[in-house]
mmCIF file of C-alpha atoms and ligand atoms in Angstrom:
data_model
loop_
_atom_site.group_PDB
_atom_site.id
_atom_site.type_symbol
_atom_site.label_atom_id
_atom_site.label_comp_id
_atom_site.label_asym_id
_atom_site.label_seq_id
_atom_site.Cartn_x
_atom_site.Cartn_y
_atom_site.Cartn_z
ATOM 1 C CA MET A 1 55.349 -88.347 254.079
ATOM 2 C CA GLU A 2 57.848 -90.455 256.103
ATOM 3 C CA PHE A 3 57.546 -90.727 259.819
ATOM 4 C CA ILE A 4 59.908 -92.236 262.409
ATOM 5 C CA LYS A 5 58.782 -95.796 263.087
ATOM 6 C CA VAL A 6 58.399 -97.171 266.610
ATOM 7 C CA ILE A 7 58.368 -100.976 266.581
ATOM 8 C CA LEU A 8 56.879 -102.902 269.563
ATOM 9 C CA LYS A 9 58.076 -105.905 271.223
ATOM 10 C CA ARG A 10 56.312 -109.191 270.357
ATOM 11 C CA GLY A 11 52.839 -109.404 271.930
ATOM 12 C CA LYS A 12 52.941 -105.766 273.174
ATOM 13 C CA GLU A 13 50.402 -104.729 270.247
ATOM 14 C CA GLN A 14 47.473 -106.049 272.221
ATOM 15 C CA SER A 15 46.469 -102.860 273.939
ATOM 16 C CA LEU A 16 46.587 -100.885 270.686
ATOM 17 C CA LEU A 17 44.532 -103.513 268.894
ATOM 18 C CA ARG A 18 42.009 -102.654 271.528
ATOM 19 C CA PHE A 19 42.385 -98.988 270.712
ATOM 20 C CA HIS A 20 44.000 -97.955 273.961
ATOM 21 C CA PRO A 21 45.814 -94.654 273.087
ATOM 22 C CA TRP A 22 48.978 -94.987 274.981
ATOM 23 C CA VAL A 23 52.226 -96.878 274.350
ATOM 24 C CA PHE A 24 54.442 -97.399 277.389
ATOM 25 C CA SER A 25 58.152 -97.110 277.124
ATOM 26 C CA GLY A 26 58.631 -100.824 278.075
ATOM 27 C CA ALA A 27 56.688 -101.996 275.191
ATOM 28 C CA ILE A 28 59.126 -100.653 272.594
ATOM 29 C CA GLN A 29 61.629 -102.764 270.788
ATOM 30 C CA SER A 30 63.320 -100.240 268.562
ATOM 31 C CA VAL A 31 62.882 -96.968 266.806
ATOM 32 C CA SER A 32 63.874 -96.314 263.278
ATOM 33 C CA GLY A 33 65.911 -92.906 263.740
ATOM 34 C CA ASP A 34 66.579 -90.104 266.072
ATOM 35 C CA ILE A 35 63.569 -89.183 267.971
ATOM 36 C CA GLU A 36 62.870 -85.909 269.780
ATOM 37 C CA GLU A 37 60.061 -85.471 272.181
ATOM 38 C CA GLY A 38 57.049 -84.371 270.320
ATOM 39 C CA ASP A 39 57.880 -85.896 266.958
ATOM 40 C CA VAL A 40 55.050 -87.684 265.083
ATOM 41 C CA VAL A 41 55.644 -91.484 264.902
ATOM 42 C CA GLU A 42 54.146 -94.552 263.349
ATOM 43 C CA ILE A 43 53.650 -97.557 265.501
ATOM 44 C CA LEU A 44 54.337 -101.028 264.037
ATOM 45 C CA ASP A 45 54.045 -104.501 265.607
ATOM 46 C CA SER A 46 56.962 -106.883 265.673
ATOM 47 C CA ASN A 47 56.145 -108.043 262.166
ATOM 48 C CA ASN A 48 56.100 -104.454 260.875
ATOM 49 C CA ASN A 49 52.338 -104.284 260.577
ATOM 50 C CA PHE A 50 50.971 -100.733 260.967
ATOM 51 C CA LEU A 51 49.126 -100.204 264.247
ATOM 52 C CA ALA A 52 48.620 -96.420 264.882
ATOM 53 C CA MET A 53 50.113 -92.952 264.727
ATOM 54 C CA GLY A 54 50.890 -90.604 267.586
ATOM 55 C CA TYR A 55 53.612 -88.321 268.994
ATOM 56 C CA SER A 56 56.507 -89.147 271.285
ATOM 57 C CA GLN A 57 56.837 -88.151 274.838
ATOM 58 C CA ILE A 58 59.562 -88.541 277.373
ATOM 59 C CA GLY A 59 58.434 -90.631 280.336
ATOM 60 C CA SER A 60 56.619 -93.861 281.019
ATOM 61 C CA ILE A 61 53.909 -93.093 278.480
ATOM 62 C CA ALA A 62 56.295 -92.989 275.444
ATOM 63 C CA VAL A 63 53.659 -92.396 272.663
ATOM 64 C CA ARG A 64 50.241 -90.803 272.694
ATOM 65 C CA ILE A 65 48.024 -92.087 269.844
ATOM 66 C CA PHE A 66 45.866 -89.692 267.857
ATOM 67 C CA SER A 67 44.919 -92.055 264.907
ATOM 68 C CA PHE A 68 44.587 -95.767 264.403
ATOM 69 C CA GLU A 69 44.707 -95.164 260.661
ATOM 70 C CA ARG A 70 47.611 -93.682 258.530
ATOM 71 C CA VAL A 71 46.978 -89.931 258.297
ATOM 72 C CA ILE A 72 48.907 -86.700 257.660
ATOM 73 C CA PRO A 73 48.348 -84.762 260.805
ATOM 74 C CA ASP A 74 47.842 -81.376 259.183
ATOM 75 C CA GLU A 75 45.449 -78.638 259.929
ATOM 76 C CA LYS A 76 42.740 -80.366 257.915
ATOM 77 C CA PHE A 77 43.119 -83.536 260.099
ATOM 78 C CA TRP A 78 42.796 -81.497 263.313
ATOM 79 C CA ILE A 79 39.828 -79.687 261.769
ATOM 80 C CA GLY A 80 38.013 -83.068 261.371
ATOM 81 C CA LYS A 81 38.770 -83.874 265.097
ATOM 82 C CA ILE A 82 37.420 -80.545 266.441
ATOM 83 C CA GLU A 83 34.288 -80.877 264.178
ATOM 84 C CA LYS A 84 33.597 -84.193 265.693
ATOM 85 C CA ALA A 85 34.097 -82.797 269.240
ATOM 86 C CA LEU A 86 31.800 -79.842 268.563
ATOM 87 C CA ALA A 87 29.152 -82.370 267.188
ATOM 88 C CA VAL A 88 29.178 -84.105 270.443
ATOM 89 C CA ARG A 89 28.655 -80.907 272.342
ATOM 90 C CA GLU A 90 25.762 -79.945 269.981
ATOM 91 C CA LYS A 91 24.200 -83.341 270.792
ATOM 92 C CA ALA A 92 24.527 -82.607 274.455
ATOM 93 C CA GLY A 93 22.589 -79.328 273.969
ATOM 94 C CA LEU A 94 25.573 -77.175 274.760
ATOM 95 C CA LEU A 95 25.757 -74.989 271.518
ATOM 96 C CA ASN A 96 23.528 -71.919 271.142
ATOM 97 C CA ASN A 97 22.114 -72.511 274.630
ATOM 98 C CA PRO A 98 20.789 -69.276 275.963
ATOM 99 C CA GLU A 99 21.368 -70.572 279.628
ATOM 100 C CA THR A 100 24.872 -71.926 279.276
ATOM 101 C CA ASN A 101 27.854 -70.746 277.400
ATOM 102 C CA ALA A 102 30.648 -72.374 279.328
ATOM 103 C CA TYR A 103 31.578 -75.937 278.156
ATOM 104 C CA ARG A 104 34.439 -78.135 277.385
ATOM 105 C CA LEU A 105 34.989 -78.334 273.685
ATOM 106 C CA ILE A 106 38.062 -80.641 273.711
ATOM 107 C CA TYR A 107 38.669 -83.223 276.451
ATOM 108 C CA ALA A 108 42.050 -84.714 275.469
ATOM 109 C CA GLU A 109 41.739 -88.548 274.870
ATOM 110 C CA GLY A 110 38.060 -88.334 275.335
ATOM 111 C CA ASP A 111 38.045 -86.445 272.020
ATOM 112 C CA GLY A 112 40.978 -88.272 270.427
ATOM 113 C CA MET A 113 43.291 -85.322 271.048
ATOM 114 C CA PRO A 114 45.633 -86.452 273.845
ATOM 115 C CA GLY A 115 47.227 -83.642 275.803
ATOM 116 C CA VAL A 116 44.720 -80.831 274.766
ATOM 117 C CA ILE A 117 41.995 -79.278 276.826
ATOM 118 C CA VAL A 118 39.782 -76.432 275.414
ATOM 119 C CA ASP A 119 37.130 -74.828 277.518
ATOM 120 C CA MET A 120 34.778 -72.336 275.894
ATOM 121 C CA TYR A 121 33.643 -69.370 277.946
ATOM 122 C CA ASN A 122 31.097 -67.454 275.830
ATOM 123 C CA GLN A 123 33.234 -66.746 272.746
ATOM 124 C CA THR A 124 36.598 -67.080 274.340
ATOM 125 C CA ALA A 125 38.447 -70.509 274.024
ATOM 126 C CA VAL A 126 40.846 -71.263 276.839
ATOM 127 C CA MET A 127 43.427 -73.828 275.641
ATOM 128 C CA GLN A 128 45.620 -75.806 278.013
ATOM 129 C CA ILE A 129 48.157 -78.062 276.583
ATOM 130 C CA HIS A 130 49.846 -80.692 278.616
ATOM 131 C CA THR A 131 52.390 -82.363 276.204
ATOM 132 C CA VAL A 132 55.216 -81.278 273.984
ATOM 133 C CA GLY A 133 53.771 -82.931 270.762
ATOM 134 C CA MET A 134 50.652 -80.855 270.980
ATOM 135 C CA TYR A 135 52.425 -77.662 272.165
ATOM 136 C CA ILE A 136 54.622 -77.494 269.060
ATOM 137 C CA ILE A 137 51.635 -77.536 266.850
ATOM 138 C CA LYS A 138 49.538 -75.081 268.914
ATOM 139 C CA ASP A 139 49.363 -72.567 265.884
ATOM 140 C CA THR A 140 47.945 -75.272 263.739
ATOM 141 C CA LEU A 141 45.472 -76.182 266.455
ATOM 142 C CA CYS A 142 44.511 -72.469 266.765
ATOM 143 C CA ASN A 143 43.937 -72.086 263.145
ATOM 144 C CA ALA A 144 41.789 -75.331 263.114
ATOM 145 C CA LEU A 145 39.670 -74.048 266.077
ATOM 146 C CA GLN A 146 39.025 -70.695 264.239
ATOM 147 C CA GLU A 147 38.088 -72.629 261.103
ATOM 148 C CA VAL A 148 35.594 -74.867 262.882
ATOM 149 C CA MET A 149 34.170 -72.202 265.281
ATOM 150 C CA GLY A 150 33.987 -69.275 262.666
ATOM 151 C CA SER A 151 32.121 -66.205 264.080
ATOM 152 C CA ASN A 152 31.414 -67.966 267.331
ATOM 153 C CA LEU A 153 34.972 -67.670 268.358
ATOM 154 C CA LYS A 154 36.430 -64.137 269.290
ATOM 155 C CA ALA A 155 39.712 -65.102 271.133
ATOM 156 C CA ILE A 156 41.893 -67.995 272.094
ATOM 157 C CA TYR A 157 43.931 -67.758 275.189
ATOM 158 C CA ASN A 158 46.823 -70.255 275.743
ATOM 159 C CA LYS A 159 47.145 -71.148 279.313
ATOM 160 C CA SER A 160 49.945 -73.805 279.181
ATOM 161 C CA GLU A 161 52.593 -72.112 281.318
ATOM 162 C CA GLY A 162 52.055 -74.474 284.264
ATOM 163 C CA THR A 163 51.238 -77.644 282.279
ATOM 164 C CA ILE A 164 54.051 -78.111 279.864
ATOM 165 C CA PRO A 165 56.935 -80.268 281.308
ATOM 166 C CA PHE A 166 59.465 -77.604 282.134
ATOM 167 C CA LYS A 167 62.432 -79.901 281.053
ATOM 168 C CA ALA A 168 61.243 -79.522 277.553
ATOM 169 C CA ASN A 169 62.684 -75.966 277.462
ATOM 170 C CA LEU A 170 59.681 -74.522 275.364
ATOM 171 C CA ASN A 171 59.372 -71.569 277.856
ATOM 172 C CA PRO A 172 55.562 -71.509 277.273
ATOM 173 C CA GLU A 173 54.079 -68.097 277.940
ATOM 174 C CA ASN A 174 50.386 -67.512 278.737
ATOM 175 C CA GLY A 175 48.611 -65.163 276.492
ATOM 176 C CA PHE A 176 46.251 -64.606 273.590
ATOM 177 C CA LEU A 177 47.147 -66.511 270.487
ATOM 178 C CA PHE A 178 44.128 -65.008 268.525
ATOM 179 C CA GLY A 179 42.065 -62.037 269.232
ATOM 180 C CA LYS A 180 41.784 -60.442 272.677
ATOM 181 C CA THR A 181 38.783 -59.767 274.973
ATOM 182 C CA ASP A 182 38.152 -58.175 278.237
ATOM 183 C CA ASP A 183 34.880 -60.038 278.635
ATOM 184 C CA LYS A 184 35.369 -62.528 281.323
ATOM 185 C CA THR A 185 31.897 -63.463 282.292
ATOM 186 C CA ALA A 186 30.083 -66.621 281.317
ATOM 187 C CA LEU A 187 26.893 -68.283 281.880
ATOM 188 C CA GLU A 188 25.975 -71.759 283.373
ATOM 189 C CA ASN A 189 22.349 -72.684 283.639
ATOM 190 C CA GLY A 190 21.377 -69.110 283.721
ATOM 191 C CA LEU A 191 23.835 -68.024 286.575
ATOM 192 C CA ARG A 192 26.700 -65.648 285.710
ATOM 193 C CA PHE A 193 30.297 -65.977 286.934
ATOM 194 C CA ASN A 194 33.705 -64.293 286.295
ATOM 195 C CA VAL A 195 36.342 -66.506 284.818
ATOM 196 C CA ASP A 196 39.811 -65.704 285.746
ATOM 197 C CA TYR A 197 41.618 -67.636 283.090
ATOM 198 C CA GLU A 198 44.733 -65.592 283.354
ATOM 199 C CA LYS A 199 45.583 -66.284 287.003
ATOM 200 C CA GLY A 200 43.008 -68.840 288.203
ATOM 201 C CA GLN A 201 43.331 -72.542 288.582
ATOM 202 C CA LYS A 202 42.960 -74.822 285.502
ATOM 203 C CA THR A 203 41.078 -72.910 282.811
ATOM 204 C CA GLY A 204 39.565 -70.499 285.298
ATOM 205 C CA PHE A 205 36.351 -72.349 286.235
ATOM 206 C CA PHE A 206 35.305 -75.974 286.868
ATOM 207 C CA VAL A 207 32.916 -76.589 284.011
ATOM 208 C CA ASP A 208 32.676 -80.330 284.890
ATOM 209 C CA GLN A 209 30.304 -79.698 287.895
ATOM 210 C CA ARG A 210 27.421 -78.003 285.806
ATOM 211 C CA GLU A 211 24.934 -80.859 286.276
ATOM 212 C CA ASN A 212 25.871 -81.775 289.902
ATOM 213 C CA ARG A 213 25.385 -78.146 290.803
ATOM 214 C CA ALA A 214 21.972 -78.120 289.146
ATOM 215 C CA LEU A 215 21.100 -81.225 291.359
ATOM 216 C CA LEU A 216 22.155 -79.365 294.585
ATOM 217 C CA GLU A 217 19.908 -76.569 293.611
ATOM 218 C CA LYS A 218 16.968 -78.900 294.142
ATOM 219 C CA TYR A 219 18.054 -79.888 297.620
ATOM 220 C CA SER A 220 18.614 -76.359 298.872
ATOM 221 C CA ASN A 221 15.158 -74.789 299.582
ATOM 222 C CA ASN A 222 15.155 -73.378 303.183
ATOM 223 C CA LYS A 223 18.381 -75.168 303.942
ATOM 224 C CA LYS A 224 21.572 -74.132 305.665
ATOM 225 C CA VAL A 225 24.316 -75.028 303.125
ATOM 226 C CA LEU A 226 27.981 -75.353 303.632
ATOM 227 C CA ASN A 227 30.104 -75.342 300.474
ATOM 228 C CA LEU A 228 33.725 -76.658 301.307
ATOM 229 C CA PHE A 229 36.439 -76.273 298.723
ATOM 230 C CA CYS A 230 34.240 -73.775 296.926
ATOM 231 C CA TYR A 231 36.873 -72.291 294.541
ATOM 232 C CA THR A 232 34.912 -69.699 292.646
ATOM 233 C CA GLY A 233 31.693 -70.598 294.494
ATOM 234 C CA GLY A 234 29.887 -72.541 291.798
ATOM 235 C CA PHE A 235 27.724 -74.691 294.169
ATOM 236 C CA SER A 236 27.031 -71.658 296.389
ATOM 237 C CA PHE A 237 25.228 -69.508 293.880
ATOM 238 C CA TYR A 238 23.016 -72.534 292.732
ATOM 239 C CA ALA A 239 22.127 -73.099 296.474
ATOM 240 C CA MET A 240 21.158 -69.600 296.662
ATOM 241 C CA ARG A 241 18.970 -69.643 293.749
ATOM 242 C CA GLY A 242 17.491 -72.955 295.142
ATOM 243 C CA GLY A 243 16.218 -70.979 298.085
ATOM 244 C CA ALA A 244 18.852 -71.661 300.768
ATOM 245 C CA SER A 245 18.410 -69.788 303.997
ATOM 246 C CA LEU A 246 22.157 -69.440 304.551
ATOM 247 C CA VAL A 247 25.217 -70.426 302.475
ATOM 248 C CA HIS A 248 28.816 -70.559 303.888
ATOM 249 C CA SER A 249 31.613 -70.953 301.375
ATOM 250 C CA VAL A 250 35.042 -72.162 302.394
ATOM 251 C CA ASP A 251 38.338 -72.309 300.506
ATOM 252 C CA SER A 252 41.904 -72.199 301.791
ATOM 253 C CA SER A 253 42.744 -69.731 298.896
ATOM 254 C CA GLU A 254 42.138 -65.957 299.609
ATOM 255 C CA ARG A 255 41.908 -65.383 295.875
ATOM 256 C CA ALA A 256 39.227 -68.065 295.521
ATOM 257 C CA ILE A 257 37.317 -66.469 298.309
ATOM 258 C CA GLU A 258 37.460 -63.061 296.403
ATOM 259 C CA LEU A 259 36.234 -64.721 293.246
ATOM 260 C CA THR A 260 33.317 -66.466 295.145
ATOM 261 C CA ASN A 261 32.177 -63.113 296.691
ATOM 262 C CA GLN A 262 32.358 -61.456 293.198
ATOM 263 C CA ASN A 263 30.290 -64.193 291.567
ATOM 264 C CA VAL A 264 27.686 -64.118 294.436
ATOM 265 C CA GLU A 265 27.491 -60.343 294.000
ATOM 266 C CA LEU A 266 27.010 -60.800 290.194
ATOM 267 C CA ASN A 267 24.041 -62.982 290.702
ATOM 268 C CA PHE A 268 22.582 -61.854 294.020
ATOM 269 C CA PRO A 269 23.711 -58.289 294.735
ATOM 270 C CA GLY A 270 23.621 -57.221 298.305
ATOM 271 C CA ASP A 271 22.165 -60.706 299.409
ATOM 272 C CA ASP A 272 23.280 -61.325 302.963
ATOM 273 C CA ARG A 273 22.436 -65.123 303.023
ATOM 274 C CA HIS A 274 26.089 -65.609 301.819
ATOM 275 C CA GLN A 275 29.329 -65.559 303.668
ATOM 276 C CA ALA A 276 32.714 -66.796 302.583
ATOM 277 C CA PHE A 277 35.698 -67.903 304.710
ATOM 278 C CA ALA A 278 39.349 -68.304 303.714
ATOM 279 C CA GLU A 279 40.077 -71.366 305.883
ATOM 280 C CA ASP A 280 41.261 -74.889 305.877
ATOM 281 C CA ALA A 281 38.238 -77.036 305.183
ATOM 282 C CA PHE A 282 39.172 -79.853 307.735
ATOM 283 C CA LYS A 283 39.564 -77.295 310.325
ATOM 284 C CA PHE A 284 36.289 -75.489 309.557
ATOM 285 C CA LEU A 285 34.575 -78.814 309.870
ATOM 286 C CA SER A 286 35.893 -79.492 313.222
ATOM 287 C CA HIS A 287 34.271 -76.178 314.515
ATOM 288 C CA PRO A 288 31.279 -75.571 312.206
ATOM 289 C CA LYS A 289 29.660 -72.148 312.550
ATOM 290 C CA GLU A 290 26.155 -73.788 312.061
ATOM 291 C CA ASP A 291 24.104 -76.707 312.181
ATOM 292 C CA TYR A 292 24.194 -77.390 308.414
ATOM 293 C CA ASP A 293 21.487 -79.326 306.585
ATOM 294 C CA VAL A 294 23.534 -79.710 303.256
ATOM 295 C CA ILE A 295 27.377 -79.993 302.959
ATOM 296 C CA ILE A 296 29.408 -80.108 299.801
ATOM 297 C CA LEU A 297 32.740 -81.753 299.628
ATOM 298 C CA ASP A 298 34.640 -81.110 296.479
ATOM 299 C CA PRO A 299 38.338 -81.271 297.288
ATOM 300 C CA PRO A 300 41.188 -81.156 294.807
ATOM 301 C CA ALA A 301 42.578 -84.509 293.507
ATOM 302 C CA PHE A 302 44.022 -86.066 296.586
ATOM 303 C CA ALA A 303 45.984 -88.573 294.485
ATOM 304 C CA LYS A 304 47.693 -87.676 291.228
ATOM 305 C CA HIS A 305 49.739 -90.912 291.055
ATOM 306 C CA LEU A 306 49.058 -94.449 291.927
ATOM 307 C CA LYS A 307 51.820 -94.471 294.532
ATOM 308 C CA VAL A 308 49.710 -92.050 296.742
ATOM 309 C CA VAL A 309 46.496 -93.852 296.308
ATOM 310 C CA PRO A 310 46.465 -95.159 300.035
ATOM 311 C CA ASN A 311 47.142 -91.753 301.604
ATOM 312 C CA ALA A 312 44.446 -90.194 299.237
ATOM 313 C CA LEU A 313 41.896 -92.720 300.487
ATOM 314 C CA GLN A 314 42.811 -92.016 304.015
ATOM 315 C CA GLY A 315 42.117 -88.403 303.177
ATOM 316 C CA TYR A 316 38.771 -89.141 301.760
ATOM 317 C CA ARG A 317 37.812 -91.104 304.662
ATOM 318 C CA LYS A 318 38.831 -88.499 307.153
ATOM 319 C CA LEU A 319 36.993 -85.640 305.347
ATOM 320 C CA ASN A 320 33.703 -87.748 304.812
ATOM 321 C CA ALA A 321 33.733 -88.998 308.310
ATOM 322 C CA ARG A 322 33.885 -85.525 309.771
ATOM 323 C CA ALA A 323 31.090 -84.326 307.553
ATOM 324 C CA ILE A 324 28.910 -87.419 308.268
ATOM 325 C CA GLU A 325 29.591 -86.783 312.082
ATOM 326 C CA LYS A 326 28.695 -83.143 311.933
ATOM 327 C CA ILE A 327 25.736 -82.944 309.717
ATOM 328 C CA LYS A 328 22.112 -82.362 310.974
ATOM 329 C CA PRO A 329 19.894 -85.497 311.226
ATOM 330 C CA GLY A 330 18.156 -85.815 307.970
ATOM 331 C CA GLY A 331 21.041 -83.861 306.286
ATOM 332 C CA ILE A 332 22.456 -84.214 302.762
ATOM 333 C CA ILE A 333 26.069 -84.593 301.782
ATOM 334 C CA PHE A 334 27.352 -84.058 298.153
ATOM 335 C CA THR A 335 30.685 -85.604 298.285
ATOM 336 C CA PHE A 336 33.164 -85.904 295.237
ATOM 337 C CA SER A 337 36.511 -87.285 294.119
ATOM 338 C CA CYS A 338 38.296 -85.840 291.038
ATOM 339 C CA SER A 339 41.220 -88.169 291.443
ATOM 340 C CA GLN A 340 41.584 -90.109 288.113
ATOM 341 C CA VAL A 341 43.559 -92.885 289.743
ATOM 342 C CA ILE A 342 40.932 -93.531 292.494
ATOM 343 C CA SER A 343 38.165 -95.740 291.132
ATOM 344 C CA LYS A 344 34.489 -95.269 291.673
ATOM 345 C CA ASP A 345 34.509 -98.421 293.780
ATOM 346 C CA ALA A 346 37.487 -97.293 295.942
ATOM 347 C CA PHE A 347 35.918 -93.885 296.583
ATOM 348 C CA ARG A 348 32.622 -95.474 297.503
ATOM 349 C CA LYS A 349 34.391 -97.889 299.997
ATOM 350 C CA ALA A 350 36.166 -94.820 301.562
ATOM 351 C CA VAL A 351 32.817 -93.283 302.108
ATOM 352 C CA PHE A 352 31.411 -96.419 303.338
ATOM 353 C CA SER A 353 34.097 -96.556 305.933
ATOM 354 C CA ALA A 354 33.553 -93.110 306.907
ATOM 355 C CA ALA A 355 29.842 -93.836 307.427
ATOM 356 C CA ALA A 356 30.516 -97.007 309.384
ATOM 357 C CA LYS A 357 32.809 -95.040 311.679
ATOM 358 C CA SER A 358 30.153 -92.633 312.490
ATOM 359 C CA GLY A 359 27.629 -95.305 313.319
ATOM 360 C CA ARG A 360 24.899 -93.237 311.539
ATOM 361 C CA ASN A 361 22.540 -94.577 308.924
ATOM 362 C CA VAL A 362 23.599 -93.399 305.511
ATOM 363 C CA ARG A 363 21.765 -93.989 302.198
ATOM 364 C CA ILE A 364 23.033 -93.155 298.662
ATOM 365 C CA LEU A 365 20.412 -91.130 296.790
ATOM 366 C CA HIS A 366 22.301 -90.209 293.547
ATOM 367 C CA GLN A 367 25.605 -91.250 292.013
ATOM 368 C CA MET A 368 27.204 -88.428 290.137
ATOM 369 C CA GLU A 369 29.755 -88.287 287.322
ATOM 370 C CA GLN A 370 31.303 -86.009 284.653
ATOM 371 C CA PRO A 371 29.035 -84.498 282.082
ATOM 372 C CA ALA A 372 28.785 -85.244 278.298
ATOM 373 C CA ASP A 373 31.301 -82.579 277.417
ATOM 374 C CA HIS A 374 33.966 -84.545 279.310
ATOM 375 C CA PRO A 375 33.273 -87.739 277.288
ATOM 376 C CA VAL A 376 34.841 -91.059 278.303
ATOM 377 C CA ASN A 377 36.648 -92.755 275.518
ATOM 378 C CA ILE A 378 35.409 -96.373 275.998
ATOM 379 C CA TYR A 379 38.937 -97.695 275.040
ATOM 380 C CA HIS A 380 40.491 -95.443 277.669
ATOM 381 C CA PRO A 381 38.928 -95.828 280.984
ATOM 382 C CA GLU A 382 41.459 -93.410 282.519
ATOM 383 C CA SER A 383 39.420 -90.514 280.917
ATOM 384 C CA GLU A 384 36.813 -91.143 283.598
ATOM 385 C CA TYR A 385 37.734 -89.170 286.643
ATOM 386 C CA LEU A 386 34.869 -87.398 288.358
ATOM 387 C CA LYS A 387 32.678 -89.386 290.744
ATOM 388 C CA GLY A 388 30.290 -88.289 293.433
ATOM 389 C CA LEU A 389 27.755 -89.470 295.817
ATOM 390 C CA VAL A 390 24.569 -87.596 297.236
ATOM 391 C CA LEU A 391 24.277 -89.088 300.751
ATOM 392 C CA PHE A 392 21.191 -88.861 303.092
ATOM 393 C CA VAL A 393 22.277 -89.036 306.737
ATOM 394 C CA GLU A 394 19.707 -90.048 309.232
HETATM 395 N N1 SAH B 401 33.920 -76.927 294.090
HETATM 396 C C1 SAH B 401 34.790 -75.986 293.104
HETATM 397 C C2 SAH B 401 36.016 -76.728 292.684
HETATM 398 C C3 SAH B 401 36.994 -77.186 293.743
HETATM 399 S S1 SAH B 401 38.659 -77.157 293.229
HETATM 400 C C4 SAH B 401 33.861 -75.507 292.014
HETATM 401 O O1 SAH B 401 32.670 -76.156 291.906
HETATM 402 O O2 SAH B 401 34.236 -74.951 291.162
HETATM 403 C C5 SAH B 401 39.392 -77.432 294.901
HETATM 404 C C6 SAH B 401 39.590 -76.254 295.715
HETATM 405 O O3 SAH B 401 39.998 -76.657 296.990
HETATM 406 C C7 SAH B 401 40.657 -75.271 295.332
HETATM 407 O O4 SAH B 401 39.885 -74.024 295.084
HETATM 408 C C8 SAH B 401 41.654 -75.134 296.418
HETATM 409 O O5 SAH B 401 42.006 -73.861 296.684
HETATM 410 C C9 SAH B 401 40.851 -75.547 297.516
HETATM 411 N N2 SAH B 401 41.569 -76.269 298.736
HETATM 412 C C10 SAH B 401 42.630 -77.160 298.613
HETATM 413 N N3 SAH B 401 43.003 -77.550 299.810
HETATM 414 C C11 SAH B 401 42.112 -77.057 300.761
HETATM 415 C C12 SAH B 401 41.876 -77.105 302.025
HETATM 416 N N4 SAH B 401 42.678 -77.892 302.839
HETATM 417 N N5 SAH B 401 40.907 -76.502 302.621
HETATM 418 C C13 SAH B 401 40.066 -75.677 301.832
HETATM 419 N N6 SAH B 401 40.180 -75.439 300.436
HETATM 420 C C14 SAH B 401 41.216 -76.242 299.985
#
């Protein structure tokens, strides 16, 4: 099979020799034919030596690599990729787990499938595609998923309407690509929740906080807990199971608050320890309703691009400073950043400045990260995004 060839400028092959899976547009010397967004290409160095295969994209990342060997990217090839991804989840204890049936099956570059996210909710796969190259083969990916998952898969929902570049004119529509189901509940560490994959954010639930929520549970007994940026209330129902005396959940979205209330009701029907508020988290923290012992800060990514990093750091400083000022002596703060462009170090410095400003004694008890079903490709540090600290505030 012949593919279009993308030839790099002299010296620009270095990052590919280190298996980094992106080719930037500035590294390209020439292209052997007419190229359309999404086309499969072969990457060659300036001496025409083969380096990798990927698909083209319009933008500063011009090619995303899916193989460093010559391959035919057909259904069999993608089956191989998905089988490897599944094997990792099996090792992490996420398959046939009676307590947890929500996990990330495919994490883009972390699983060698750039542009594709697949989250499993019980027997439903929710697929979110971010690039044209992967979107145009979505039916192949769908078949490959069915082949690998067999009877463990009852439906595949495509949720790519908001993630495919609109200029590509593909007019993606959300909907089932295979099967259909009304079952929208899933389990995480024995707790139940509704997944609104049709209208909710991302694929409907944040599966990346599973282990950090479990850690919170251990700090909740007899505590007054404030869960800021709660979305569907994940941290809140763990705090309740952990024995919290009161839990307040806050999100600026009314819909998120509805979902949180539903999820609390699913797990603790009629339990009046919980209350949810549709409010701005910054405002809420300025006039807290209680003296909280535990505060969770899990805001959306404040920075999606390098250009806005300084503003984002300012946001993290402000938010953390306010929480550190307000928390009860001896209190615990779970603070996170899910901005991929903000490094662990930069985030920690922002929290450090916030602590220094408050003048209170602050110690780091735990450092948190993303779980094993969001694996970090060691050659692609950009796949690391979630970081968090558990702080003890004297
Ligand atoms: N902690 C959640 C995920 C949080 S996602 C979980 O465990 O699932 C970030 C959430 O912050 C979104 O639900 C969004 O609606 C909310 N949000 C964004 N800006 C906000 C603000 N200024 N105040 C309160 N909530 C906000």
